[in-house]
Short mmCIF file of C-alpha atoms in Angstrom, two decimals:
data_model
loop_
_atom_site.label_atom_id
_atom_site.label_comp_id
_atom_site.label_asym_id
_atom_site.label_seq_id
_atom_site.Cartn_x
_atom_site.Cartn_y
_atom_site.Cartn_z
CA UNK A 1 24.34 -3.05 -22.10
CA UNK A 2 27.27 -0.76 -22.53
CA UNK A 3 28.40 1.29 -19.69
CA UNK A 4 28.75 4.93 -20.82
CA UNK A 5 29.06 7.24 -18.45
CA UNK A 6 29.98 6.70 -14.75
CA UNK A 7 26.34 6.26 -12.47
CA UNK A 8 25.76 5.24 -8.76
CA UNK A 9 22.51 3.84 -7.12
CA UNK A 10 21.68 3.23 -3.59
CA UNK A 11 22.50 4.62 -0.15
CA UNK A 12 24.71 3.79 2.66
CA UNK A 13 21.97 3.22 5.15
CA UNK A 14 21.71 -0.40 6.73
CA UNK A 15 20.16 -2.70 4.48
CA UNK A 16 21.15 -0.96 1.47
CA UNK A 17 24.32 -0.93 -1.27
CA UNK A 18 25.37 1.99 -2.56
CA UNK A 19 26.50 0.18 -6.09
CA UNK A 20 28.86 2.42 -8.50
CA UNK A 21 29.85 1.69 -11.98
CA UNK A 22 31.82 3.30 -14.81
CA UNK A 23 33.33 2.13 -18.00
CA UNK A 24 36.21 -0.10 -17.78
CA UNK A 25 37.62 -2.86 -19.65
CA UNK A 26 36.29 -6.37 -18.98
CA UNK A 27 34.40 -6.59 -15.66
CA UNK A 28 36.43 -5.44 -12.69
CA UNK A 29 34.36 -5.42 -9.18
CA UNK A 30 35.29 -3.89 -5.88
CA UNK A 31 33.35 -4.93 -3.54
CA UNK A 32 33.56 -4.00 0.64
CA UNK A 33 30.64 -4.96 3.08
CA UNK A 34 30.14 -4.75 6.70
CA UNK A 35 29.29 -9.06 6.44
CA UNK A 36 32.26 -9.84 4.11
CA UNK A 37 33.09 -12.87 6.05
CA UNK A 38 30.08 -14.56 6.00
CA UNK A 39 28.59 -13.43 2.71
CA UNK A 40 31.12 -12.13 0.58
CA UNK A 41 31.42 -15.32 -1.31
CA UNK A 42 27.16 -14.83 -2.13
CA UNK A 43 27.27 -10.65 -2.58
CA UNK A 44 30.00 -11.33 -5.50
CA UNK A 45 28.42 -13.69 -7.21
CA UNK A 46 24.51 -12.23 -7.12
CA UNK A 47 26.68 -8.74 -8.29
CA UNK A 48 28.54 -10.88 -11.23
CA UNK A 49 25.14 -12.55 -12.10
CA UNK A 50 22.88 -9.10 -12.65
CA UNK A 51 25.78 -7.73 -14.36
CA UNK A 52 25.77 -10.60 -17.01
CA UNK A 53 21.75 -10.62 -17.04
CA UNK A 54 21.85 -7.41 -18.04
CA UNK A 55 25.00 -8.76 -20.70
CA UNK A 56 27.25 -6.06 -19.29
CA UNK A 57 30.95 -7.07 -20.65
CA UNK A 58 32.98 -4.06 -19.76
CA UNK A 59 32.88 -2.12 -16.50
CA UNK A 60 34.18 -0.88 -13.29
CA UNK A 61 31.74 -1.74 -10.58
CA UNK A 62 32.12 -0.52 -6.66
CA UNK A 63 29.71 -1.76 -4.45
CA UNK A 64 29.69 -1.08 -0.52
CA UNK A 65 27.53 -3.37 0.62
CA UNK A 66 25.75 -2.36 4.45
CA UNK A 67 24.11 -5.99 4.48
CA UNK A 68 21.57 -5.78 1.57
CA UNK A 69 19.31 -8.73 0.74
CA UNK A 70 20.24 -10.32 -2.54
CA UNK A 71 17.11 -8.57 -3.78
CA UNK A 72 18.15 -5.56 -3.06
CA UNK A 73 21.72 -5.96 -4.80
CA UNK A 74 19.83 -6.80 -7.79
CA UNK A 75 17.98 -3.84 -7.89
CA UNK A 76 20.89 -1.39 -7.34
CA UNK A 77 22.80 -2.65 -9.58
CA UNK A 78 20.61 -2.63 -12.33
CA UNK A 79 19.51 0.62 -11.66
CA UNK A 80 23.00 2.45 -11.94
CA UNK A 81 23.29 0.23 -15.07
CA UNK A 82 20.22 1.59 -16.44
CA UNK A 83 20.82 4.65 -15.28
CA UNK A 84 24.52 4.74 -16.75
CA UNK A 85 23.25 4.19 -20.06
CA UNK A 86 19.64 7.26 -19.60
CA UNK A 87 17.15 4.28 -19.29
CA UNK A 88 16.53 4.21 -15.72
CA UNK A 89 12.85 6.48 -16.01
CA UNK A 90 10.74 4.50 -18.43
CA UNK A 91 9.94 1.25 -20.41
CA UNK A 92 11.93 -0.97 -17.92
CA UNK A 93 11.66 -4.57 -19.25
CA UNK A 94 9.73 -5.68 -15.90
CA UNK A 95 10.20 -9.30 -16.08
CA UNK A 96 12.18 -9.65 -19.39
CA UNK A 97 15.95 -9.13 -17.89
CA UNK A 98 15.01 -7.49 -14.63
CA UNK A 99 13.59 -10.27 -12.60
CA UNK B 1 9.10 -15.43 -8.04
CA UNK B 2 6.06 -14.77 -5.31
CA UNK B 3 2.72 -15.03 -6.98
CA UNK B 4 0.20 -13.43 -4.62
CA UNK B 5 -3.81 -14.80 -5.11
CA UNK B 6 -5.70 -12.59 -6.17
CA UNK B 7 -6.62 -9.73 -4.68
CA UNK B 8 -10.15 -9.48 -2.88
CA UNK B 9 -11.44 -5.93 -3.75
CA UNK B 10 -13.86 -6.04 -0.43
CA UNK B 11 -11.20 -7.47 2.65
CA UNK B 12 -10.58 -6.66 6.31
CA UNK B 13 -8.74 -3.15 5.73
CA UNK B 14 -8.30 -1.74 9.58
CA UNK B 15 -4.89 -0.42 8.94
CA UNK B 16 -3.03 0.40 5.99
CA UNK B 17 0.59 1.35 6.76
CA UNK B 18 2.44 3.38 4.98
CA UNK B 19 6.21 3.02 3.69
CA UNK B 20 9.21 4.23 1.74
CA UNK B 21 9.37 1.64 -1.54
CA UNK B 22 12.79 3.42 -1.81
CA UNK B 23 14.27 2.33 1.69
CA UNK B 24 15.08 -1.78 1.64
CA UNK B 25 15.37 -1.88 5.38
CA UNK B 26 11.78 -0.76 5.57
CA UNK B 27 10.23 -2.75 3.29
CA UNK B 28 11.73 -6.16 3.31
CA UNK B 29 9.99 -7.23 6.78
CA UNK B 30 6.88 -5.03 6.64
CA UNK B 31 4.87 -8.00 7.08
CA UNK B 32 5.96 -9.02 10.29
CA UNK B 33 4.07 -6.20 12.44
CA UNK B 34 0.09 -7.71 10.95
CA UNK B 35 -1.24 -4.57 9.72
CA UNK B 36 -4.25 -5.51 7.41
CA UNK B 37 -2.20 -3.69 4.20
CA UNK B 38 0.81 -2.02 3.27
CA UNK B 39 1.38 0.72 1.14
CA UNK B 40 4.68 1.08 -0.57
CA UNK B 41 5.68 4.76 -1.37
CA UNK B 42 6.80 5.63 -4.81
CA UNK B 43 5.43 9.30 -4.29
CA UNK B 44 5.95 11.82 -1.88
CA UNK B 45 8.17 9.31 0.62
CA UNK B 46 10.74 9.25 -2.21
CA UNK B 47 13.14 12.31 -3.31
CA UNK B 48 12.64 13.23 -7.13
CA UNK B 49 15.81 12.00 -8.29
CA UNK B 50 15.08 8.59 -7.08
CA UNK B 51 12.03 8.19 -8.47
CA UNK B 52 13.69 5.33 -10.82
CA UNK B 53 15.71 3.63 -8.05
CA UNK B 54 12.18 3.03 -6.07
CA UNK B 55 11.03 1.04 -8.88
CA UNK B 56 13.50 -1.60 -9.27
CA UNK B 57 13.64 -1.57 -5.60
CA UNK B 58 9.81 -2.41 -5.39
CA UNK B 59 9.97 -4.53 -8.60
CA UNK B 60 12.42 -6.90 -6.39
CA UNK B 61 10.57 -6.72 -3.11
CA UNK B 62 6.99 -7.47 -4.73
CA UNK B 63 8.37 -10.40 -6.41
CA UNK B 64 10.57 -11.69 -3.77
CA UNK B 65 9.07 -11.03 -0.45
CA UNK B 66 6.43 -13.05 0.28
CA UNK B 67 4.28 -10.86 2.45
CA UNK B 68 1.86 -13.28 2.97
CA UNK B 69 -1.95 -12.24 3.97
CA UNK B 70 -1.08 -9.04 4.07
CA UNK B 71 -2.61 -6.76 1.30
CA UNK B 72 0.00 -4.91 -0.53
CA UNK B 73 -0.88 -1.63 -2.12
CA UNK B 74 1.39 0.99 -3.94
CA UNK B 75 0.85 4.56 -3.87
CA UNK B 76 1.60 5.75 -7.27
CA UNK B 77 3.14 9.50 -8.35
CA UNK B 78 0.43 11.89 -9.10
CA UNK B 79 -1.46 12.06 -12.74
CA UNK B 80 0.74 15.61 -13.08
CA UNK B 81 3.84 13.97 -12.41
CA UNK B 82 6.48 12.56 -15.45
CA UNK B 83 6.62 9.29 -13.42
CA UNK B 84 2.79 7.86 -13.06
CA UNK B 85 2.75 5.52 -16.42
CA UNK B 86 6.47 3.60 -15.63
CA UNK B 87 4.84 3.55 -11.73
CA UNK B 88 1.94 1.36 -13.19
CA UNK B 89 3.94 -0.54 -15.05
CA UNK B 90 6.30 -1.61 -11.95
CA UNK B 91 3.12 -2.25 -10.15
CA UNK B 92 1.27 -4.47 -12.45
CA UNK B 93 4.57 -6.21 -13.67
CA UNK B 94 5.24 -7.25 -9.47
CA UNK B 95 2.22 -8.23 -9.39
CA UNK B 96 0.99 -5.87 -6.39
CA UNK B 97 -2.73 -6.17 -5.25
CA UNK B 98 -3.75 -2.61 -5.93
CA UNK B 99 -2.50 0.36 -6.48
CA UNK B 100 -3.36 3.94 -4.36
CA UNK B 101 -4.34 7.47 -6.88
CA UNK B 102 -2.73 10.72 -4.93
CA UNK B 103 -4.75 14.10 -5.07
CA UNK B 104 -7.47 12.23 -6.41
CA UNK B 105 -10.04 14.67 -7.91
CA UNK B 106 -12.70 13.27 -10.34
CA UNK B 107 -13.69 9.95 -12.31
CA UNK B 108 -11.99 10.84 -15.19
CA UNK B 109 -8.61 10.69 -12.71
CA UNK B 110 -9.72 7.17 -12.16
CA UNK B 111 -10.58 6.41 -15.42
CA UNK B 112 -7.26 7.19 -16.94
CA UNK B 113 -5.38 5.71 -14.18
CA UNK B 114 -8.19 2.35 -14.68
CA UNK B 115 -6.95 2.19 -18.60
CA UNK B 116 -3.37 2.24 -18.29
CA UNK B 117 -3.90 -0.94 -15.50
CA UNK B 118 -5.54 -2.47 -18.37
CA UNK B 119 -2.83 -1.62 -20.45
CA UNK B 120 0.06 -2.97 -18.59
CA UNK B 121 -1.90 -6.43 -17.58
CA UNK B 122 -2.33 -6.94 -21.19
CA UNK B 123 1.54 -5.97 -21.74
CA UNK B 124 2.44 -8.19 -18.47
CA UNK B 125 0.07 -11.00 -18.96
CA UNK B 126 -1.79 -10.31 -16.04
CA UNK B 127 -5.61 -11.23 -15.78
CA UNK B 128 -7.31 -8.05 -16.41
CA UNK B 129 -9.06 -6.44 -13.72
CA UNK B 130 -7.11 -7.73 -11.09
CA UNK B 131 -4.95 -4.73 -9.81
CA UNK B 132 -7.57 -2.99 -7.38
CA UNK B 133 -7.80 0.90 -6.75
CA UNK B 134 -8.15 2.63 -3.67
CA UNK B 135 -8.50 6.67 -4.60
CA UNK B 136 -6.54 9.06 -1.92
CA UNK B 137 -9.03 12.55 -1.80
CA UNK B 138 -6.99 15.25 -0.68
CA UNK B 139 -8.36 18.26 -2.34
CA UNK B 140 -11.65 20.67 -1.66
CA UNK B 141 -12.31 19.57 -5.24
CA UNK B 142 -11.93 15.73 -4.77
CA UNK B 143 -14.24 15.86 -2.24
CA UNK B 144 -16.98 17.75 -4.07
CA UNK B 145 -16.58 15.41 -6.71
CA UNK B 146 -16.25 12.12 -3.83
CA UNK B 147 -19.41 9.93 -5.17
CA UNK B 148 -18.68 10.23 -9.00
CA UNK B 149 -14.86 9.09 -8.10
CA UNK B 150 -16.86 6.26 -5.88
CA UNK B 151 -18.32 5.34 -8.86
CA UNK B 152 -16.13 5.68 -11.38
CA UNK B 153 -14.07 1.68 -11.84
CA UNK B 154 -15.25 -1.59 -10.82
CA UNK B 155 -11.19 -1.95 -9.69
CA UNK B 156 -12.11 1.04 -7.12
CA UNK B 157 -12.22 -0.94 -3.38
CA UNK B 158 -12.16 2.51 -1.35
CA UNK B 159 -11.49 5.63 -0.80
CA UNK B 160 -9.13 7.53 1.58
CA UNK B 161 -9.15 11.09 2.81
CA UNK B 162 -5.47 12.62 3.23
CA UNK B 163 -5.56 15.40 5.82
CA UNK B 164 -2.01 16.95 5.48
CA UNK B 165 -3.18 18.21 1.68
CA UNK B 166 -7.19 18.62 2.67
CA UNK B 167 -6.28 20.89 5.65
CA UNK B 168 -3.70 23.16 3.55
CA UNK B 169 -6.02 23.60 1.15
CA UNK B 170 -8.89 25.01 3.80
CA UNK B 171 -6.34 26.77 5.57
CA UNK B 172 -6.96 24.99 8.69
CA UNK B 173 -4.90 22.78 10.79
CA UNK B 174 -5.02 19.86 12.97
CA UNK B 175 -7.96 20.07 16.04
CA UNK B 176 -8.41 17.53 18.64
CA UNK B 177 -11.95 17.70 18.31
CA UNK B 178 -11.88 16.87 14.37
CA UNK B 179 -14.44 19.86 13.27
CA UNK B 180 -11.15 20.71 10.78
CA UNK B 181 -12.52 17.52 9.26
CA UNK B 182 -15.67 16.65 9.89
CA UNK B 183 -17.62 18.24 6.70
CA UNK B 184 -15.12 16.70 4.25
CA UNK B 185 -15.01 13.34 6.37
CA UNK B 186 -18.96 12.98 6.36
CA UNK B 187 -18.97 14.20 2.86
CA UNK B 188 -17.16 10.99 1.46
CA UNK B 189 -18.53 8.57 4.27
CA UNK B 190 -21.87 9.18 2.42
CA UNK B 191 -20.24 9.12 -1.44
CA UNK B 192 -18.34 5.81 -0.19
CA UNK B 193 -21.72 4.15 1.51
CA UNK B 194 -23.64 5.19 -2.03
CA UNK B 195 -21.68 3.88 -3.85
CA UNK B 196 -20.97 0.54 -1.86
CA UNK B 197 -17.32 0.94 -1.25
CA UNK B 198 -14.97 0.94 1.62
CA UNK B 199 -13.80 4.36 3.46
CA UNK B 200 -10.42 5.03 4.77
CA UNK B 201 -9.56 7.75 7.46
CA UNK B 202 -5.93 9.84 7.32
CA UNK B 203 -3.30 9.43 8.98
CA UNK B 204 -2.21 11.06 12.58
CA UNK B 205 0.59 12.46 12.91
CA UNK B 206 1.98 12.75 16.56
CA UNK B 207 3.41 9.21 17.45
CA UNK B 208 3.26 10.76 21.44
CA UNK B 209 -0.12 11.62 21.82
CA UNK B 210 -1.58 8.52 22.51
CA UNK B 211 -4.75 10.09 24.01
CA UNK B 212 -5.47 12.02 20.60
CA UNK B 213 -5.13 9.23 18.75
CA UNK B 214 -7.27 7.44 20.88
CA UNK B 215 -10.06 9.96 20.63
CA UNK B 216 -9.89 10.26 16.74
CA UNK B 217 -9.97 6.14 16.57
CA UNK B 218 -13.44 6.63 18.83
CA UNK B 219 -14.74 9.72 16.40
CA UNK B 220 -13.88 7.21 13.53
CA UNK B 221 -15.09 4.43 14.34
CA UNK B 222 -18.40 6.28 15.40
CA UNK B 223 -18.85 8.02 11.61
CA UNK B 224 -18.90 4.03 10.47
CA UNK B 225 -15.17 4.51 8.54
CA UNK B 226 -13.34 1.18 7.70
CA UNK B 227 -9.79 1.58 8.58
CA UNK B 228 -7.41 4.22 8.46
CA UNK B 229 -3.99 4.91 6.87
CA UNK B 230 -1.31 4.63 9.70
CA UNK B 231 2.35 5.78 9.85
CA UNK B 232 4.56 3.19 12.54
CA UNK B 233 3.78 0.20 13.49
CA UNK B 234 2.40 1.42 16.60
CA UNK B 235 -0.44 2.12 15.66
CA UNK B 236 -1.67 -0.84 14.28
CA UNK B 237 -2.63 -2.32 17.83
CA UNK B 238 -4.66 0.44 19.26
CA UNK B 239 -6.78 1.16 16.03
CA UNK B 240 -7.33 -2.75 15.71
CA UNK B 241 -8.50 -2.41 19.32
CA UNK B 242 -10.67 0.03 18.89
CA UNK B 243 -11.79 -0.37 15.39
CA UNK B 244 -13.09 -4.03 17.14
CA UNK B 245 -16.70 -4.82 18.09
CA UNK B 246 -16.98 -5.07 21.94
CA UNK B 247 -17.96 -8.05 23.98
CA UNK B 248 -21.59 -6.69 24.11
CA UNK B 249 -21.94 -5.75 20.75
CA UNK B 250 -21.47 -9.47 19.60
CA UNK B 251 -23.33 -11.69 22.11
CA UNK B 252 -26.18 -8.37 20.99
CA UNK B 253 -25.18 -9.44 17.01
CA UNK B 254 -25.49 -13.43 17.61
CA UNK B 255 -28.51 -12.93 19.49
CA UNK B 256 -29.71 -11.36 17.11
CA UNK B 257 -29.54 -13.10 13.72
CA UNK B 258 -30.36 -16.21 15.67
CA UNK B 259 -33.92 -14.73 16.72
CA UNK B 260 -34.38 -13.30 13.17
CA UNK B 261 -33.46 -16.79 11.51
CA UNK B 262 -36.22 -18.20 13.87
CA UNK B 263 -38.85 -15.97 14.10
CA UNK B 264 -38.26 -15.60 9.62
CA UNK B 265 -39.03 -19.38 9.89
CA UNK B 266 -42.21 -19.07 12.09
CA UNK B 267 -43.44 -16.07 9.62
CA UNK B 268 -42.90 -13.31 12.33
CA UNK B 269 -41.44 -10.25 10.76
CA UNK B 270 -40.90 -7.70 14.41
CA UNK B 271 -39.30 -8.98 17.93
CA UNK B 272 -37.36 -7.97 20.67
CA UNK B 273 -33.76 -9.27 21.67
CA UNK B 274 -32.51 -8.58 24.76
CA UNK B 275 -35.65 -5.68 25.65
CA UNK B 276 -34.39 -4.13 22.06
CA UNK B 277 -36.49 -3.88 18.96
CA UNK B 278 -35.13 -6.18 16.19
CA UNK B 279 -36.94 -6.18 12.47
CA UNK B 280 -34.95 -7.32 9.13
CA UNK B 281 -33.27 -3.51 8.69
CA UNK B 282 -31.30 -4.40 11.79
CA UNK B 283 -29.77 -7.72 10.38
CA UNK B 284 -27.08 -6.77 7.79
CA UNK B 285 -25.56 -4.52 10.51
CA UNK B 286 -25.56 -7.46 13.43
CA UNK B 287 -23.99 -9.95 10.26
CA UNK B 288 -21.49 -7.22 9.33
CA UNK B 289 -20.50 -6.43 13.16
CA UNK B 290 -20.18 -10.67 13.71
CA UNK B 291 -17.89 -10.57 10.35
CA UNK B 292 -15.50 -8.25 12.06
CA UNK B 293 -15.85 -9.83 14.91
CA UNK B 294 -14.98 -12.96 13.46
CA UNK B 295 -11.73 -11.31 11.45
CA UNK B 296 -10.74 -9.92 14.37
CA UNK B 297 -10.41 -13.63 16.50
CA UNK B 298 -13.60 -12.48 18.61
CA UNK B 299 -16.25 -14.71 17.08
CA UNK B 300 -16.11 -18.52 16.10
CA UNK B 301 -19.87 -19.25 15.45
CA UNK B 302 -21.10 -20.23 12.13
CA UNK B 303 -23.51 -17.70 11.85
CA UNK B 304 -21.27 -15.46 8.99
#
């Protein structure tokens, strides 16, 4: 999917992400979370691995993580991706790349 | 990815508690408190503009949480609303047991909503039939029209009476003694009996007044209602307290059948248990009341 216009999802409540992206070149990821130390390493790479499900090449991603489950990473990310590109509201391939 | 079994349209359904599908720290340990079902939000909990956001939110949790024995039911956006189709698709997709109509107000509501279930198992690959309904009335008008919504699906496990909406609409409020609801209430107890279907009180309110709830639990349970739709997990324990047979009321029960099973055997048709008269109209009731007892950890005969 191709990241055109700048889109956030999420909140900054406990539990939750608040995930931003916009276009960029290549795939550039900030990422900040209140467990950094002893999940950073896991939050980057569940981030990186939505982002290529949904075969997003090019864009600048901010994520504050406030100790999300992986689940919930997931799920905000791909909803600012969807909703980046106006396809967030209906006929969400359940299943197909979101899973 | 959780696969739940599937769903048992008549189960234990004391409590149903309800929360936000759009908040993750809600949602992601709602099985740990043992209410008998949940029911994620994706209407009026969440704002408008996140509407989308709930979805892949739920989509995640259904299909990674593994909630267990606990039911899981999603309340869906209304049948005016832009958002109801894409809500059953999320639902049927996760794989959630049932999923809950708002401002429920005749068959054809049910009917509609029963077709596009069909719909997106077909589109999901999911047995048909499987996702269950539970109708919320919450109109003058749904109520009228409670036993033809009873009726209406063979997916349709209950209905549920939602007293914020329902009291707005009479222009009444909230009165300890329940005559606010008590027409409306008895008016779908009857539809739901007629019909063979389960029958779900609303929810209350003020987490403080332990004494009101206590009373409305006692008012319930004496109109014969099912469960009721709860708001914290606070509630769960009282209302499975109260909701439970007592002591009496089983050793009454097992006495009961026992007698019947005998005296059926030795052709006698009317006895007494216990000084009380017993004949065969008596004995789905004691059965039903060991059932409960039994699902509530009260009973461990073999008699149900």
């Amino acid at each position: 999917m191709e990241i055109l216009k700048s889109a956030t999802a999420g909140t900054l409540e406990s539990s939750d992400a608040l995930v931003t992206v916009e276009p960029g070149e290549g795939i550039e990821l900030e990422l900040s979370s209140s467990v950094i130390n002893q999940y950073g390493r896991q939050i980057r790479a569940t981030i990186l691995e939505t982002l290529d499900r949904l075969q997003v090449q090019n864009a600048r991603v901010t994520v504050v993580d406030k100790g999300a489950l992986d689940c919930t990473l997931k799920a905000r990310v791909e909803c600012a991706v969807f909703r980046s590109c106006g396809k967030s509201a209906s006929n969400i391939p359940w299943g197909g790349v979101i899973r | 990815m959780i696969k739940r079994p599937k769903p048992e349209r008549f189960r234990l359904r004391r409590t149903m508690m309800f929360m936000n599908a759009q908040r993750p720290g809600l949602i992601k340990d709602a099985y740990i408190y043992g209410s008998d079902s949940i029911m994620l939000d994706l209407e009026d909990a969440v704002a408008e503009n996140q509407k989308d956001a709930a979805r892949f939110s739920l989509y995640h949790a259904l299909t990674t949480i593994d909630y267990g024995s606990t039911e899981v039911i999603v309340r869906i956006n209304g049948l005016d609303t832009p958002h109801w189709q894409e809500d059953i698709r999320v639902c049927v997709a996760g794989g959630a047991d049932g999923i809950r109509i708002a401002k429920c107000e005749s068959a054809d509501n049910v009917k509609t909503i029963d077709a596009a279930l069909t719909e997106a198992e077909k589109e999901f690959g999911v047995e048909v039939g499987r996702t269950l309904i539970i109708a919320a009335l919450e109109s003058p008008k749904g109520i009228l029209n409670a036993y033809e919504i009873c009726c209406a699906s063979e997916r349709l496990f209950g209905v549920a009476i939602s007293g914020g909406d329902f009291r707005r609409c009479m222009q009444t409020k909230f009165d300890p003694s329940g005559i606010d609801m008590l027409a409306a209430r008895g008016q779908m107890l009857l539809a739901a009996r007629a019909a063979g279907i389960q029958c779900f009180d609303t929810v209350f309110t003020d987490l403080d007044d332990d004494e009101g709830f206590e009373a409305e639990l006692r008012q319930i349970k004496a109109m014969g209602f099912d469960g009721k739709s709860i708001i914290n997990p606070k509630q769960i324990r009282p209302v499975h307290e109260l909701l439970a047979p007592t002591q009496k009321e089983v050793q009454q029960a097992e006495a009961m059948v026992n007698a019947f099973r005998e005296a059926a055997a030795a052709g006698i048709g009317v006895f007494t248990v216990n000084g009380k008269m017993v004949d065969v109209a008596h004995i789905p009731g004691a059965e039903r009341t060991l059932k409960l007892a039994k699902a509530c950890g009260m009973y461990e005969g073999d008699l149900v």
